[in-house]
């Protein structure tokens, strides 16, 4: 696929680029003429993604919660490619299960990677984005729009990154930096497949109301993100119906509180002692990196 023009020569940083949304986003952006800087915790996978791209690319091993590491990466990306035009704060992990029985280390790590990691990414790259009058896209989730039982850490982190991005938009807009928030529902990634390995989590999700109970293909969702990046949009929706959720989000906490109680009660003793660590291959990579570090 040839570059479309809008992204030709643009230097794009993608965190969490080793797999899932980040890896496919890198491929699609590269096909449209962008130069890619890939950041993540899986060097072999990052190397493979970089090798598969259509144009210039390089990868950096870094934990997004490490300010010194991300600042170093920001400097090296600029030194290598001359500028940074777009940063996609995509890195994320998840855990599930009742909060009372949750693994406190895994719960905290979700907040650290998803929320603190996004802030660290912004702190490292915003100075170079101000130089280029660029675009910062924060990947959030349906979890930022509506709370969900059994996903307290993930919902809290994604609500946090949504608010963080809205604050940034007001702070850096006058310096020419555009800020967007990307929303995704359940999308076919290692993270979602990892969560579905637990019978209770899979069955609870299946009982969500349509269309939030479906798993959506990755390709079309990432295509929508690419379009949002080309437009430097304030809001990007990976699934068409998420835009409509914004108009009813004020009603959702009360509704989820009522329906969620009923559904959690339905599973009763099956929830006792359910302890879910970080899910999916990305979660395993995060745990491995912290153990080795």
Coordinates of C-alpha atoms in Angstrom, one line a residue:
X1 CA 0.0 0.0 0.0
X2 CA 1.4 3.4 -0.9
X3 CA 1.4 6.4 1.4
X4 CA -1.8 8.4 1.4
X5 CA 0.1 11.7 1.7
X6 CA -1.2 12.8 5.1
X7 CA 1.3 10.6 6.9
X8 CA 4.2 10.7 4.4
X9 CA 7.4 11.5 6.3
X10 CA 5.6 11.8 9.7
X11 CA 7.5 10.3 12.6
X12 CA 5.1 8.3 14.8
X13 CA 6.0 6.8 18.2
X14 CA 3.8 3.9 19.3
X15 CA 4.1 2.4 22.9
X16 CA 3.0 -1.1 23.5
X17 CA 4.0 -1.8 19.9
X18 CA 5.0 -5.5 20.2
X19 CA 1.6 -7.0 19.6
X20 CA -2.1 -6.3 19.3
X21 CA -3.3 -2.8 18.6
X22 CA 0.2 -1.3 18.7
X23 CA 1.7 -3.8 16.2
X24 CA -1.1 -3.6 13.7
X25 CA -1.3 0.2 14.0
X26 CA 2.5 0.4 13.3
X27 CA 2.0 -1.7 10.1
X28 CA -0.9 0.4 8.9
X29 CA 0.8 3.7 9.6
X30 CA 4.0 2.5 7.9
X31 CA 1.9 1.5 4.8
X32 CA 0.7 5.1 4.7
X33 CA 4.2 6.5 4.6
X34 CA 5.0 7.1 8.3
X35 CA 8.3 6.4 10.0
X36 CA 7.8 4.3 13.1
X37 CA 9.5 4.4 16.5
X38 CA 8.3 1.3 18.4
X39 CA 8.4 1.1 22.2
X40 CA 7.8 -1.9 24.4
X41 CA 9.0 -4.7 26.7
X42 CA 9.4 -7.5 24.1
X43 CA 12.5 -6.9 22.1
X44 CA 12.2 -9.9 19.8
X45 CA 8.6 -9.1 19.0
X46 CA 9.4 -5.4 18.5
X47 CA 12.3 -6.4 16.2
X48 CA 9.9 -8.5 14.1
X49 CA 7.3 -5.8 13.9
X50 CA 10.0 -3.3 12.8
X51 CA 11.3 -5.7 10.2
X52 CA 7.8 -6.2 8.7
X53 CA 7.2 -2.5 8.1
X54 CA 7.2 -0.8 4.7
X55 CA 9.5 2.1 5.5
X56 CA 12.0 3.4 8.1
X57 CA 11.5 2.1 11.6
X58 CA 13.4 1.4 14.8
X59 CA 12.5 -0.2 18.1
X60 CA 13.3 0.7 21.7
X61 CA 13.1 -1.5 24.8
X62 CA 11.6 0.6 27.6
X63 CA 9.1 0.4 30.5
X64 CA 6.6 3.2 30.1
X65 CA 6.5 3.8 33.8
X66 CA 10.3 4.6 33.8
X67 CA 10.7 8.4 33.3
X68 CA 14.4 8.2 32.7
X69 CA 14.0 5.5 30.1
X70 CA 11.2 7.3 28.3
X71 CA 13.1 10.6 28.3
X72 CA 16.1 8.8 26.8
X73 CA 14.0 7.2 24.2
X74 CA 12.4 10.6 23.3
X75 CA 15.9 12.0 22.8
X76 CA 17.1 9.0 20.7
X77 CA 14.0 9.1 18.5
X78 CA 14.6 12.7 17.7
X79 CA 18.3 12.2 17.2
X80 CA 17.6 9.3 14.8
X81 CA 14.7 10.7 12.8
X82 CA 15.0 14.4 13.3
X83 CA 11.6 15.0 14.9
X84 CA 8.5 13.5 16.4
X85 CA 5.1 14.3 14.9
X86 CA 2.8 11.8 16.6
X87 CA 2.8 9.9 19.8
X88 CA 0.3 7.1 20.5
X89 CA 0.2 6.2 24.2
X90 CA -1.1 2.7 23.7
X91 CA 0.8 0.5 26.2
X92 CA -1.6 -1.2 28.7
X93 CA -2.2 -4.2 30.8
X94 CA -5.3 -5.6 32.5
X95 CA -6.4 -7.8 35.4
X96 CA -9.9 -9.0 36.5
X97 CA -11.8 -10.4 39.3
X98 CA -13.4 -9.1 42.5
X99 CA -11.5 -6.2 44.0
X100 CA -11.7 -7.6 47.6
X101 CA -9.8 -10.7 46.4
X102 CA -7.6 -9.1 43.9
X103 CA -3.9 -9.5 43.7
X104 CA -2.7 -6.1 45.1
X105 CA 0.5 -6.2 43.0
X106 CA -1.3 -6.9 39.7
X107 CA -4.0 -4.3 40.6
X108 CA -1.4 -1.6 41.3
X109 CA 0.5 -2.5 38.1
X110 CA -2.5 -1.9 35.9
X111 CA -2.7 1.6 37.3
X112 CA 1.0 2.1 36.9
X113 CA 1.3 1.0 33.3
X114 CA -2.0 2.4 32.0
X115 CA -2.3 5.7 33.9
X116 CA 1.2 6.6 35.2
X117 CA 2.8 5.1 32.1
X118 CA 0.7 7.4 29.9
X119 CA 1.7 10.4 32.0
X120 CA 5.4 9.4 31.8
X121 CA 5.0 9.1 28.0
X122 CA 3.4 12.5 27.8
X123 CA 6.1 14.1 30.0
X124 CA 8.9 12.6 27.9
X125 CA 7.5 13.4 24.4
X126 CA 5.5 16.6 24.8
X127 CA 8.5 18.8 24.5
X128 CA 9.4 17.4 21.1
X129 CA 5.7 17.4 20.0
X130 CA 5.6 21.1 20.8
X131 CA 8.6 21.6 18.5
X132 CA 6.7 19.9 15.6
X133 CA 3.2 21.1 16.6
X134 CA 2.3 17.5 16.7
X135 CA -0.4 15.1 18.0
X136 CA -0.7 13.0 21.1
X137 CA -3.2 10.2 21.0
X138 CA -4.2 8.6 24.2
X139 CA -5.7 5.1 23.9
X140 CA -8.5 4.7 26.4
X141 CA -11.4 2.3 26.3
X142 CA -15.1 1.7 26.7
X143 CA -14.0 1.2 30.3
X144 CA -13.5 5.0 30.5
X145 CA -17.1 5.5 29.5
X146 CA -18.8 3.0 31.7
X147 CA -17.8 1.2 34.9
X148 CA -17.8 -2.6 35.0
X149 CA -17.7 -5.0 37.9
X150 CA -14.7 -7.3 38.1
X151 CA -12.6 -4.7 36.2
X152 CA -12.0 -2.1 38.9
X153 CA -8.3 -1.4 38.1
X154 CA -8.8 -1.3 34.3
X155 CA -11.8 1.0 34.5
X156 CA -10.1 3.3 37.0
X157 CA -7.0 3.5 34.8
X158 CA -8.8 4.1 31.6
X159 CA -11.1 6.7 33.2
X160 CA -7.9 8.3 34.4
X161 CA -6.2 8.4 31.1
X162 CA -9.3 9.9 29.5
X163 CA -9.3 12.8 32.0
X164 CA -5.5 13.1 31.7
X165 CA -5.8 13.6 27.9
X166 CA -8.7 16.1 28.2
X167 CA -6.5 18.1 30.7
X168 CA -3.6 18.0 28.3
X169 CA -5.7 19.2 25.4
X170 CA -6.4 22.4 27.3
X171 CA -2.8 22.9 28.4
X172 CA -0.9 22.4 25.2
X173 CA -3.4 23.4 22.5
X174 CA -2.1 27.0 22.4
X175 CA 1.4 25.6 21.6
X176 CA 0.1 23.8 18.6
X177 CA -0.2 20.3 20.0
X178 CA -3.4 18.4 19.3
X179 CA -4.6 15.8 21.8
X180 CA -7.0 13.0 21.1
X181 CA -8.6 10.1 23.0
X182 CA -9.1 6.7 21.4
X183 CA -11.9 4.4 22.6
X184 CA -12.0 0.7 22.0
X185 CA -14.6 -1.9 23.0
X186 CA -13.6 -5.6 23.4
X187 CA -11.3 -6.1 20.5
X188 CA -9.6 -9.3 19.4
X189 CA -6.2 -9.0 21.1
X190 CA -4.0 -11.1 23.3
X191 CA -5.3 -9.1 26.3
X192 CA -9.0 -9.9 25.6
X193 CA -8.2 -13.5 24.7
X194 CA -6.3 -13.8 27.9
X195 CA -9.2 -12.5 30.0
X196 CA -11.5 -14.9 28.3
X197 CA -9.4 -17.9 29.5
X198 CA -11.2 -17.5 32.9
X199 CA -14.6 -19.1 32.7
X200 CA -16.3 -16.6 35.1
X201 CA -14.9 -13.5 33.3
X202 CA -15.8 -14.9 29.9
X203 CA -19.4 -15.7 31.0
X204 CA -19.9 -12.4 32.7
X205 CA -18.8 -10.6 29.6
X206 CA -21.2 -12.7 27.5
X207 CA -24.0 -11.4 29.6
X208 CA -23.3 -7.8 28.9
X209 CA -25.9 -6.0 26.8
X210 CA -25.5 -5.9 23.0
X211 CA -23.3 -4.5 21.4
X212 CA -20.8 -4.5 24.3
X213 CA -20.9 -8.2 24.7
X214 CA -19.1 -8.9 21.4
X215 CA -15.5 -9.2 20.5
X216 CA -14.7 -7.1 17.5
X217 CA -12.1 -7.7 14.8
X218 CA -8.8 -5.8 15.3
X219 CA -8.4 -4.6 11.7
X220 CA -11.4 -2.3 11.3
X221 CA -10.8 -0.8 14.8
X222 CA -7.2 0.0 13.9
X223 CA -8.3 1.5 10.6
X224 CA -10.5 3.9 12.5
X225 CA -7.5 4.8 14.7
X226 CA -5.3 5.5 11.6
X227 CA -8.0 7.8 10.2
X228 CA -8.2 9.6 13.6
X229 CA -4.4 10.1 13.5
X230 CA -4.6 11.4 10.0
X231 CA -7.2 13.9 11.0
X232 CA -5.6 14.6 14.4
X233 CA -9.0 14.1 15.9
X234 CA -10.0 14.9 19.4
X235 CA -12.0 11.7 19.7
X236 CA -11.4 8.4 17.9
X237 CA -13.8 5.5 18.1
X238 CA -12.6 2.0 17.2
X239 CA -16.2 0.7 17.0
X240 CA -19.0 2.8 15.4
X241 CA -21.4 2.6 18.3
X242 CA -19.0 3.9 20.9
X243 CA -19.7 7.5 19.8
X244 CA -23.3 7.1 20.9
X245 CA -22.3 5.9 24.3
X246 CA -21.0 9.4 25.1
X247 CA -24.5 10.8 25.1
X248 CA -25.8 8.3 27.7
X249 CA -22.7 7.9 29.9
X250 CA -24.2 9.9 32.7
X251 CA -26.8 7.2 33.2
X252 CA -24.5 4.3 33.1
X253 CA -23.0 4.1 36.6
X254 CA -26.5 3.7 38.2
X255 CA -27.6 1.2 35.6
X256 CA -24.4 -0.9 35.9
X257 CA -24.7 -0.7 39.7
X258 CA -28.1 -2.2 39.6
X259 CA -27.6 -4.8 36.9
X260 CA -24.0 -5.6 38.0
X261 CA -25.2 -6.5 41.5
X262 CA -27.6 -9.0 40.0
X263 CA -25.1 -10.5 37.7
X264 CA -22.3 -10.8 40.3
X265 CA -24.8 -12.4 42.7
X266 CA -25.7 -14.9 40.0
X267 CA -22.2 -16.3 40.0
X268 CA -22.1 -16.5 43.8
X269 CA -19.5 -19.0 45.1
X270 CA -17.7 -19.2 41.8
X271 CA -16.2 -15.8 42.6
X272 CA -14.7 -16.9 45.9
X273 CA -11.0 -16.9 45.9
X274 CA -10.8 -15.8 42.2
X275 CA -7.4 -14.1 41.8
X276 CA -6.5 -13.1 38.3
X277 CA -3.0 -11.7 37.6
X278 CA -2.1 -9.6 34.5
X279 CA -3.8 -11.3 31.5
X280 CA -2.6 -12.2 28.1
X281 CA 0.9 -12.4 26.5
X282 CA 1.5 -8.7 27.2
X283 CA 0.8 -9.2 30.9
X284 CA 3.2 -12.1 30.9
X285 CA 5.8 -9.9 29.2
X286 CA 5.3 -7.2 31.8
X287 CA 5.7 -9.6 34.7
X288 CA 8.8 -11.2 33.1
X289 CA 10.4 -7.8 32.6
X290 CA 9.8 -6.7 36.2
X291 CA 11.1 -10.1 37.5
X292 CA 14.3 -9.9 35.5
X293 CA 14.7 -6.2 36.3

